[in-house]
Coordinates of C-alpha atoms in Angstrom, one line a residue:
X1 CA 111.8 92.5 131.3
X2 CA 109.9 90.4 133.8
X3 CA 108.7 86.8 133.6
X4 CA 105.0 88.0 133.4
X5 CA 105.7 89.3 129.9
X6 CA 106.3 85.9 128.4
X7 CA 104.5 82.6 128.8
X8 CA 107.7 80.5 128.3
X9 CA 111.4 81.0 128.8
X10 CA 113.2 81.3 125.6
X11 CA 114.9 77.9 126.2
X12 CA 111.5 76.2 126.2
X13 CA 110.5 77.9 123.0
X14 CA 113.8 76.8 121.3
X15 CA 113.4 73.3 122.5
X16 CA 109.8 73.0 121.3
X17 CA 110.9 74.4 117.9
X18 CA 113.4 71.6 117.6
X19 CA 116.7 73.7 118.3
X20 CA 119.5 72.0 120.1
X21 CA 121.3 73.8 123.0
X22 CA 124.2 74.9 120.9
X23 CA 121.9 76.2 118.1
X24 CA 121.0 79.3 119.8
X25 CA 122.5 82.1 122.0
X26 CA 120.4 83.5 125.0
X27 CA 119.7 87.2 125.3
X28 CA 118.1 87.1 128.7
X29 CA 115.1 84.9 129.4
X30 CA 112.8 86.1 126.6
X31 CA 115.1 86.4 123.5
X32 CA 117.8 84.5 121.7
X33 CA 120.0 84.6 118.6
X34 CA 119.8 81.5 116.2
X35 CA 123.2 80.4 114.8
X36 CA 123.5 80.5 111.1
X37 CA 124.6 76.8 111.0
X38 CA 121.0 75.9 111.7
X39 CA 120.0 77.0 108.2
X40 CA 122.9 75.1 106.6
X41 CA 123.0 71.7 108.4
X42 CA 119.5 70.6 108.7
X43 CA 117.3 69.9 105.7
X44 CA 114.0 71.7 105.1
X45 CA 111.0 69.9 106.8
X46 CA 109.3 67.4 104.4
X47 CA 106.2 68.9 103.1
X48 CA 106.6 72.2 104.9
X49 CA 104.1 75.0 103.7
X50 CA 105.1 78.6 103.3
X51 CA 102.4 81.1 103.6
X52 CA 102.6 84.8 102.9
X53 CA 100.4 87.3 104.6
X54 CA 99.7 90.6 102.8
X55 CA 96.6 93.1 102.8
X56 CA 94.5 95.4 100.9
X57 CA 95.6 99.2 101.0
X58 CA 95.3 100.1 104.8
X59 CA 94.0 103.1 106.6
X60 CA 96.7 105.1 108.4
X61 CA 95.9 103.0 111.5
X62 CA 96.7 99.7 109.9
X63 CA 94.3 96.8 109.5
X64 CA 95.9 94.0 111.7
X65 CA 98.2 92.4 109.1
X66 CA 100.6 91.5 111.9
X67 CA 98.0 90.3 114.3
X68 CA 96.7 88.0 111.5
X69 CA 100.2 86.5 110.8
X70 CA 100.6 85.9 114.5
X71 CA 97.0 84.7 115.1
X72 CA 97.3 82.3 112.1
X73 CA 100.5 80.7 113.4
X74 CA 98.8 80.2 116.8
X75 CA 95.7 78.8 115.2
X76 CA 97.8 76.3 113.2
X77 CA 99.5 75.2 116.5
X78 CA 96.2 74.8 118.2
X79 CA 95.3 72.4 115.3
X80 CA 98.4 70.3 116.1
X81 CA 100.7 71.7 113.4
X82 CA 104.1 72.9 114.1
X83 CA 104.2 76.5 113.0
X84 CA 106.6 79.4 113.2
X85 CA 105.9 83.0 112.3
X86 CA 108.6 85.2 110.7
X87 CA 108.4 88.9 110.9
X88 CA 110.4 92.1 110.5
X89 CA 111.7 94.0 113.5
X90 CA 109.6 97.2 114.3
X91 CA 111.1 100.6 113.7
X92 CA 111.6 103.4 116.1
X93 CA 110.3 105.8 113.6
X94 CA 106.6 104.5 113.7
X95 CA 106.9 103.6 117.4
X96 CA 107.5 107.2 118.4
X97 CA 105.7 108.5 115.3
X98 CA 102.1 107.6 114.1
X99 CA 101.5 103.8 114.1
X100 CA 103.2 102.7 117.3
X101 CA 104.9 99.4 117.6
X102 CA 104.8 96.4 115.2
X103 CA 104.3 93.4 117.4
X104 CA 100.6 92.8 116.9
X105 CA 98.2 93.4 119.6
X106 CA 95.3 92.0 121.8
X107 CA 95.7 88.3 122.2
X108 CA 97.8 88.0 119.0
X109 CA 101.0 89.7 119.6
X110 CA 104.8 89.0 120.1
X111 CA 106.5 88.9 123.5
X112 CA 108.4 90.5 125.1
X113 CA 106.6 93.3 123.4
X114 CA 108.4 96.3 124.7
X115 CA 111.9 94.7 124.0
X116 CA 111.0 93.9 120.4
X117 CA 109.5 97.4 119.7
X118 CA 112.5 99.2 121.1
X119 CA 116.0 97.8 120.9
X120 CA 115.5 94.0 120.8
X121 CA 119.1 92.7 120.3
X122 CA 120.6 95.8 118.8
X123 CA 120.3 94.8 115.0
X124 CA 119.0 98.2 113.9
X125 CA 121.9 100.0 115.6
X126 CA 124.5 97.7 113.9
X127 CA 122.8 98.5 110.6
X128 CA 123.0 102.3 111.2
X129 CA 126.7 102.0 112.4
X130 CA 127.6 99.9 109.4
X131 CA 125.9 102.3 107.1
X132 CA 127.4 105.5 108.5
X133 CA 130.9 103.9 108.6
X134 CA 130.8 103.8 104.9
X135 CA 129.6 107.4 104.7
X136 CA 132.6 108.3 107.1
X137 CA 135.1 106.4 105.0
X138 CA 133.8 108.0 101.9
X139 CA 134.4 111.6 103.2
X140 CA 137.6 110.6 104.9
X141 CA 138.8 109.3 101.4
X142 CA 138.1 112.7 99.9
X143 CA 139.9 114.5 102.8
X144 CA 143.0 112.5 102.5
X145 CA 143.8 113.1 98.8
X146 CA 141.0 111.4 97.0
X147 CA 143.4 108.8 95.2
X148 CA 140.4 107.1 93.6
X149 CA 139.4 110.5 91.9
X150 CA 135.9 110.1 93.3
X151 CA 133.7 112.9 92.0
X152 CA 131.9 114.4 95.1
X153 CA 129.1 115.6 93.0
X154 CA 128.4 112.0 92.1
X155 CA 128.1 110.5 95.5
X156 CA 124.8 109.0 96.2
X157 CA 125.5 107.3 99.6
X158 CA 123.5 109.0 102.4
X159 CA 123.7 108.7 106.1
X160 CA 121.1 106.9 108.2
X161 CA 119.3 107.2 111.5
X162 CA 116.6 105.3 113.2
X163 CA 114.4 108.2 114.2
X164 CA 112.0 110.1 112.0
X165 CA 113.4 113.5 111.5
X166 CA 112.3 115.6 108.4
X167 CA 115.0 118.2 109.2
X168 CA 117.6 115.7 108.0
X169 CA 116.1 115.1 104.6
X170 CA 118.5 117.6 103.1
X171 CA 121.8 118.4 104.8
X172 CA 125.1 120.1 103.5
X173 CA 128.4 118.2 104.0
X174 CA 131.0 120.9 104.5
X175 CA 134.0 121.2 102.1
X176 CA 137.6 120.8 103.1
X177 CA 141.0 121.2 101.4
X178 CA 140.3 121.4 97.7
X179 CA 136.9 119.6 97.9
X180 CA 133.8 121.7 97.8
X181 CA 130.9 121.1 100.2
X182 CA 127.9 119.2 98.7
X183 CA 124.3 118.4 99.3
X184 CA 123.5 115.2 100.9
X185 CA 120.6 113.5 103.0
X186 CA 119.7 111.1 105.8
X187 CA 117.4 108.1 105.2
X188 CA 115.8 106.2 108.0
X189 CA 117.6 103.2 108.9
X190 CA 114.9 100.9 107.5
X191 CA 115.5 102.5 104.1
X192 CA 119.3 101.8 104.3
X193 CA 120.7 99.5 101.7
X194 CA 122.5 97.8 104.5
X195 CA 119.1 96.8 106.0
X196 CA 118.1 95.3 102.7
X197 CA 121.3 93.4 102.4
X198 CA 120.8 92.0 106.0
X199 CA 117.5 90.8 104.9
X200 CA 118.7 89.3 101.7
X201 CA 122.1 87.7 102.6
X202 CA 122.2 83.9 102.5
X203 CA 125.2 83.5 104.8
X204 CA 128.3 85.4 105.8
X205 CA 130.1 85.2 102.6
X206 CA 127.1 86.4 100.8
X207 CA 126.9 89.3 103.3
X208 CA 130.5 90.2 102.6
X209 CA 130.2 90.2 98.9
X210 CA 127.0 92.3 98.9
X211 CA 128.5 94.9 101.2
X212 CA 131.5 95.2 98.8
X213 CA 129.1 95.7 95.9
X214 CA 127.4 98.9 97.4
X215 CA 127.6 101.7 94.9
X216 CA 128.9 105.0 96.3
X217 CA 129.5 107.2 93.3
X218 CA 131.5 107.8 90.2
X219 CA 135.1 108.8 89.4
X220 CA 135.8 111.9 87.4
X221 CA 136.5 109.7 84.4
X222 CA 133.1 108.0 84.8
X223 CA 134.0 104.7 86.5
X224 CA 131.8 103.4 89.4
X225 CA 133.1 103.4 92.9
X226 CA 132.0 100.6 95.4
X227 CA 132.4 100.0 99.1
X228 CA 135.2 97.6 98.3
X229 CA 137.2 100.2 96.6
X230 CA 137.0 102.3 99.7
X231 CA 138.2 99.3 101.8
X232 CA 135.2 99.5 104.2
X233 CA 133.3 96.4 103.5
X234 CA 135.2 94.2 105.8
X235 CA 134.6 96.5 108.8
X236 CA 130.9 96.9 107.9
X237 CA 130.7 93.1 108.1
X238 CA 132.2 93.0 111.4
X239 CA 129.6 95.4 112.7
X240 CA 126.9 93.2 111.4
X241 CA 128.3 89.9 112.5
X242 CA 125.8 89.3 115.3
X243 CA 122.9 91.3 113.5
X244 CA 123.0 88.6 110.8
X245 CA 121.7 86.1 113.2
X246 CA 117.9 85.8 113.4
X247 CA 116.2 86.6 116.6
X248 CA 114.0 84.0 118.4
X249 CA 111.0 85.2 120.4
X250 CA 107.4 84.0 121.0
X251 CA 103.8 84.8 120.5
X252 CA 101.4 85.5 123.4
X253 CA 100.6 81.8 123.3
X254 CA 104.3 80.7 123.2
X255 CA 104.4 79.9 119.4
X256 CA 108.0 80.4 118.1
X257 CA 108.6 83.6 116.2
X258 CA 111.8 84.7 114.3
X259 CA 112.1 88.5 114.1
X260 CA 114.7 89.6 111.8
X261 CA 115.6 92.8 109.7
X262 CA 113.2 95.6 109.2
X263 CA 113.0 97.1 105.7
X264 CA 110.0 99.3 105.3
X265 CA 107.4 98.1 102.8
X266 CA 106.7 101.5 101.2
X267 CA 110.3 102.8 100.6
X268 CA 112.2 99.6 101.0
X269 CA 111.5 95.9 100.0
X270 CA 109.5 95.2 103.0
X271 CA 110.1 91.6 104.1
X272 CA 112.0 89.8 106.9
X273 CA 115.2 88.0 106.2
X274 CA 115.8 85.1 103.9
X275 CA 117.7 83.4 106.8
X276 CA 114.8 83.6 109.1
X277 CA 112.5 81.9 106.6
X278 CA 115.2 79.2 105.8
X279 CA 115.6 78.3 109.5
X280 CA 111.8 78.2 110.1
X281 CA 111.3 75.9 107.1
X282 CA 113.7 73.5 108.7
X283 CA 111.6 73.3 112.0
X284 CA 108.0 73.8 111.1
X285 CA 105.2 72.3 109.1
X286 CA 103.9 75.8 108.4
X287 CA 105.9 78.9 108.1
X288 CA 103.8 82.2 108.1
X289 CA 105.6 85.3 106.9
X290 CA 104.4 88.8 106.5
X291 CA 105.2 91.4 103.7
X292 CA 104.9 95.1 104.5
X293 CA 101.6 97.0 103.6
X294 CA 99.5 95.7 100.6
X295 CA 99.9 93.3 97.7
X296 CA 101.0 96.3 95.6
X297 CA 104.0 97.0 97.7
X298 CA 105.4 94.3 100.2
X299 CA 103.9 91.3 98.4
X300 CA 105.0 92.6 95.0
X301 CA 108.5 93.0 96.2
X302 CA 108.4 89.6 98.0
X303 CA 107.6 87.9 94.7
X304 CA 109.9 89.9 92.4
X305 CA 112.9 90.5 94.8
X306 CA 112.9 88.1 97.7
X307 CA 111.7 85.0 95.8
X308 CA 114.4 85.6 93.2
X309 CA 117.1 85.5 96.0
X310 CA 115.8 82.9 98.1
X311 CA 114.3 80.4 95.5
X312 CA 111.4 79.9 97.9
X313 CA 107.9 80.2 96.6
X314 CA 104.8 80.4 98.9
X315 CA 102.2 77.7 98.9
X316 CA 99.5 80.3 99.6
X317 CA 98.9 84.0 100.2
X318 CA 96.6 85.5 102.8
X319 CA 95.1 88.9 102.0
X320 CA 93.9 90.8 105.1
X321 CA 90.9 93.1 104.8
X322 CA 88.8 94.9 107.3
X323 CA 85.3 96.5 107.0
X324 CA 86.7 100.0 107.9
X325 CA 89.3 99.9 105.3
X326 CA 86.8 98.7 102.7
X327 CA 84.4 101.4 103.6
X328 CA 87.2 104.0 103.5
X329 CA 88.0 102.9 99.9
X330 CA 84.3 103.0 99.1
X331 CA 84.1 106.7 100.1
X332 CA 82.7 106.0 103.5
X333 CA 84.8 108.6 105.4
X334 CA 88.3 109.5 106.4
X335 CA 90.7 108.3 109.1
X336 CA 92.9 110.6 111.1
X337 CA 95.3 109.3 113.8
X338 CA 94.4 110.5 117.3
X339 CA 90.7 111.1 116.4
X340 CA 87.7 108.6 116.7
X341 CA 86.7 106.9 113.6
X342 CA 83.5 108.3 112.1
X343 CA 80.3 106.2 112.3
X344 CA 80.3 105.9 108.6
X345 CA 83.3 103.5 108.9
X346 CA 82.3 101.6 112.1
X347 CA 78.5 101.3 111.7
X348 CA 76.8 99.3 108.9
X349 CA 77.4 100.9 105.6
X350 CA 76.6 98.4 102.8
X351 CA 76.9 101.0 100.0
X352 CA 80.5 102.0 100.8
X353 CA 81.4 98.5 101.7
X354 CA 80.3 97.2 98.2
X355 CA 82.1 100.1 96.4
X356 CA 85.3 99.5 98.4
X357 CA 85.4 95.7 97.4
X358 CA 87.0 97.0 94.1
X359 CA 90.2 97.6 96.1
X360 CA 90.1 93.9 97.5
X361 CA 89.4 92.6 94.0
X362 CA 92.7 94.3 92.7
X363 CA 94.7 92.7 95.5
X364 CA 93.3 89.3 94.9
X365 CA 94.1 89.7 91.2
X366 CA 97.7 90.8 92.1
X367 CA 98.4 87.7 93.9
X368 CA 96.9 85.5 91.4
X369 CA 99.1 87.0 88.8
X370 CA 101.9 85.1 90.3
X371 CA 100.1 81.8 90.2
X372 CA 99.6 81.5 94.0
X373 CA 96.2 80.6 95.4
X374 CA 94.7 83.4 97.6
X375 CA 92.9 83.3 101.0
X376 CA 91.1 86.4 102.3
X377 CA 91.2 87.0 106.0
X378 CA 88.4 89.3 107.1
X379 CA 90.0 90.6 110.3
X380 CA 87.1 91.4 112.7
X381 CA 87.0 94.3 115.1
X382 CA 84.6 93.9 118.1
X383 CA 82.1 96.6 116.8
X384 CA 81.9 95.1 113.4
X385 CA 78.6 93.8 111.9
X386 CA 78.5 90.1 111.7
X387 CA 76.3 90.3 108.6
X388 CA 78.8 92.6 106.9
X389 CA 81.7 90.4 107.9
X390 CA 80.1 87.3 106.4
X391 CA 79.0 89.3 103.4
X392 CA 82.6 90.3 102.6
X393 CA 83.8 86.7 103.2
X394 CA 81.4 85.3 100.5
X395 CA 82.1 88.2 98.1
X396 CA 85.8 87.5 98.4
X397 CA 85.1 84.0 97.0
X398 CA 83.2 85.6 94.0
X399 CA 86.2 87.8 93.4
X400 CA 88.6 84.8 93.0
X401 CA 89.8 84.0 96.3
X402 CA 90.4 80.1 96.8
X403 CA 89.2 80.5 100.4
X404 CA 88.0 83.1 102.7
X405 CA 87.5 83.3 106.6
X406 CA 86.4 85.7 109.3
X407 CA 89.1 85.8 112.0
X408 CA 88.7 87.0 115.6
X409 CA 92.3 86.3 116.7
X410 CA 92.7 89.8 118.2
X411 CA 89.9 89.0 120.7
X412 CA 90.5 85.3 121.0
X413 CA 94.0 84.4 120.0
X414 CA 94.7 81.2 118.3
X415 CA 91.1 80.0 118.8
X416 CA 89.8 82.9 116.9
X417 CA 91.9 82.1 113.9
X418 CA 91.0 78.4 113.8
X419 CA 88.7 78.8 110.8
X420 CA 91.4 80.7 108.9
X421 CA 94.0 78.1 109.9
X422 CA 91.8 75.3 108.4
X423 CA 91.3 77.2 105.3
X424 CA 95.0 78.0 104.8
X425 CA 95.7 74.2 105.3
X426 CA 93.3 73.3 102.5
X427 CA 94.4 76.0 100.1
X428 CA 98.0 75.5 100.7
X429 CA 97.7 72.0 99.3
X430 CA 96.6 73.4 95.9
X431 CA 99.0 73.5 93.0
X432 CA 101.2 76.7 92.7
X433 CA 102.3 77.9 89.3
X434 CA 104.6 80.6 90.2
X435 CA 105.6 83.2 87.6
X436 CA 107.5 86.5 88.3
X437 CA 105.9 89.6 86.9
X438 CA 108.9 90.5 84.7
X439 CA 112.1 88.9 83.3
X440 CA 115.6 89.9 84.3
X441 CA 116.2 90.7 80.7
X442 CA 113.4 93.3 80.5
X443 CA 114.5 97.0 80.4
X444 CA 114.4 99.1 83.6
X445 CA 111.4 101.1 82.2
X446 CA 109.8 97.9 81.1
X447 CA 109.8 96.4 84.6
X448 CA 108.5 99.8 86.1
X449 CA 105.8 99.8 83.6
X450 CA 104.8 96.2 84.4
X451 CA 104.5 96.9 88.1
X452 CA 102.6 100.2 87.6
X453 CA 100.1 98.8 85.1
X454 CA 99.6 95.3 86.4
X455 CA 99.9 95.8 90.2
X456 CA 98.6 99.4 90.5
X457 CA 96.3 99.8 87.5
X458 CA 98.1 102.8 86.0
X459 CA 97.7 103.9 82.4
X460 CA 101.3 105.1 82.0
X461 CA 104.6 106.0 83.7
X462 CA 106.3 109.6 83.6
X463 CA 109.9 110.1 84.4
X464 CA 111.5 113.2 85.7
X465 CA 114.6 114.4 84.0
X466 CA 116.7 113.0 87.0
X467 CA 115.0 109.7 86.7
X468 CA 115.9 109.5 83.0
X469 CA 119.6 110.2 83.9
X470 CA 119.6 107.7 86.7
X471 CA 118.1 105.0 84.4
X472 CA 120.7 105.9 81.7
X473 CA 123.6 105.6 84.1
X474 CA 122.3 102.2 85.6
X475 CA 122.0 100.8 82.2
X476 CA 125.5 102.0 81.1
X477 CA 127.0 100.4 84.4
X478 CA 125.3 97.0 83.6
X479 CA 122.6 97.1 86.3
X480 CA 119.6 97.0 84.1
X481 CA 119.0 93.3 84.9
X482 CA 118.2 94.0 88.6
X483 CA 114.7 93.9 89.9
X484 CA 112.8 97.0 90.8
X485 CA 111.9 98.2 94.3
X486 CA 109.1 100.8 94.0
X487 CA 108.8 103.5 96.6
X488 CA 105.3 104.8 96.9
X489 CA 102.5 105.5 99.2
X490 CA 100.9 102.4 100.9
X491 CA 97.5 104.2 101.3
X492 CA 96.5 104.0 97.7
X493 CA 97.0 101.6 94.7
X494 CA 98.4 104.7 93.1
X495 CA 101.1 107.2 94.0
X496 CA 98.5 109.5 95.4
X497 CA 97.3 108.7 98.9
X498 CA 94.0 110.4 98.3
X499 CA 93.0 108.1 95.4
X500 CA 91.1 105.4 97.1
X501 CA 89.2 102.3 95.8
X502 CA 90.6 101.0 92.5
X503 CA 91.7 103.9 90.4
X504 CA 92.7 103.4 86.8
X505 CA 94.4 105.1 83.9
X506 CA 96.5 107.4 86.1
X507 CA 100.2 108.3 85.5
X508 CA 102.8 107.1 87.9
X509 CA 105.6 109.8 88.2
X510 CA 109.0 108.6 88.9
X511 CA 111.4 111.3 90.3
X512 CA 114.6 109.3 90.6
X513 CA 116.0 105.7 90.3
X514 CA 118.6 104.7 92.9
X515 CA 121.2 101.9 92.4
X516 CA 121.3 99.5 95.3
X517 CA 123.8 97.1 93.7
X518 CA 124.8 95.5 97.0
X519 CA 121.1 94.6 97.8
X520 CA 120.6 93.6 94.2
X521 CA 117.8 96.0 93.1
X522 CA 117.0 99.4 91.8
X523 CA 114.7 101.7 93.7
X524 CA 112.3 103.7 91.7
X525 CA 111.0 106.6 93.9
X526 CA 107.7 108.1 93.1
X527 CA 107.2 111.9 93.3
X528 CA 106.2 112.9 96.8
X529 CA 107.9 110.0 98.5
X530 CA 110.5 110.6 101.2
X531 CA 113.1 108.2 102.5
X532 CA 113.2 109.9 105.8
X533 CA 109.7 110.2 107.3
X534 CA 108.6 113.1 109.6
X535 CA 106.9 113.1 112.8
X536 CA 103.1 113.9 113.0
X537 CA 101.8 116.9 114.9
X538 CA 101.1 114.8 117.9
X539 CA 103.7 112.1 118.0
X540 CA 103.1 108.8 119.6
X541 CA 106.1 109.4 121.7
X542 CA 104.4 112.1 123.7
X543 CA 102.4 109.3 125.4
X544 CA 105.4 107.1 126.2
X545 CA 107.0 107.1 129.7
X546 CA 108.6 105.2 132.4
X547 CA 107.0 104.2 135.7
X548 CA 109.8 105.2 138.2
X549 CA 108.4 102.7 140.9
X550 CA 107.9 99.6 138.8
X551 CA 110.3 100.3 136.0
X552 CA 107.4 99.4 133.5
X553 CA 107.0 101.3 130.2
X554 CA 103.7 103.1 129.8
X555 CA 102.1 104.0 126.6
X556 CA 104.1 101.9 124.3
X557 CA 101.6 100.1 121.9

């Protein structure tokens, strides 16, 4: 990484954020780890505002939610506010697959971009190593006599890997001694329960306890077996000791950014770490954080999972919308990665745009369900019609948004987000009446039904026989009080990516319900969802290479 990739050395960014010399550990000139004591010793900034950024259902290309979060933080700084943006670490799966990196773009991105998109400080590798250590301990226990009487058929703990590889969705673990072989699977690292634990842990002690509570399987007599029983949790914690420290980087304008943990928003809980937010709230007037995908996924999990753990409630939520996504939901055309967008999505198309507003309406309603005021950010692309951008902005107010702004941060950086920043400042001072969607005491099916009907617009929920058995077991083991993490497509409010707009009355099919007792939630997996993604026909990795003369990375976006 060269100096040309960053506007400031990380020591300057840390100083401007208010960190003392002993508060951070340098990782070269552009990255640092922030010590956990920073989140424990200093009180939260008086009057600090906490802002969530979410979106409508995106196209497969994404709608600039990350650039909006980064642009908003930079815009707030331009107005004299102290702002920090907190984001998840990008995944190597999308980097070499379909979407590319997750550091924003244009004049609203994180730096050093290449480092963040690839290895950063090695947190994802630590998560995978910790996860797979437990898998190895589990099979080793079976090999050496199985004193716990763990039933191999009941083992639910998978293995994890960072690269998308559909061939590993179903694997066979060979038998040995008196133990028969069994079917198993890999999940992508970002779907690992260990990644969720990293994102939700409050401190080292909490991390250790959560790791020990990981559910592995059942004994032959019907008792649960946890990581603590396999005497693995302590070693797992050691592998995660540095990964627990949030990573400090910067935006393209030098605004502090904390990048930590990377759970996917569709198959995991989709939010950066509680620790990153806690540290930011002690050093900023405004903390801008992003939840994965739309309000039906990352934001729903933010309110019902992360807020339950952190005790933090946002002062406002920004819903990002684009003309092309609205037109897509209005039947204006299709989007295929690697192919040019059709003119029906890029040129003026009021009919499709108006019909697509139904999707935006659902997302505004979703956020308002939690008692949090909504700001709509209309993310402008260079080819967009100014009249259509303004039309969507005004219609967003009619749909219940407390504020709405057109933002050009991609082209203009913080300056292009100035109107959005002013709107957020105004709306974030409005009263918040936060209410979670469901109670802890609701049944598992009751919680799933609340999410499906209220957030998605479904008419009912159907359960496969496996899901019924999973729910019965989770209830018997005393886990029915846990919140729900839904795994479904991000491309539709429903479970079907082809159902665009604002569908209603459909049935959400649940194929299985997984116990993630260490993370502290149950994952309900919709039919058709995979916890290990596959690569597209033309992976993004085909265009990535290294310049042998300069050492620069080419094609990484």
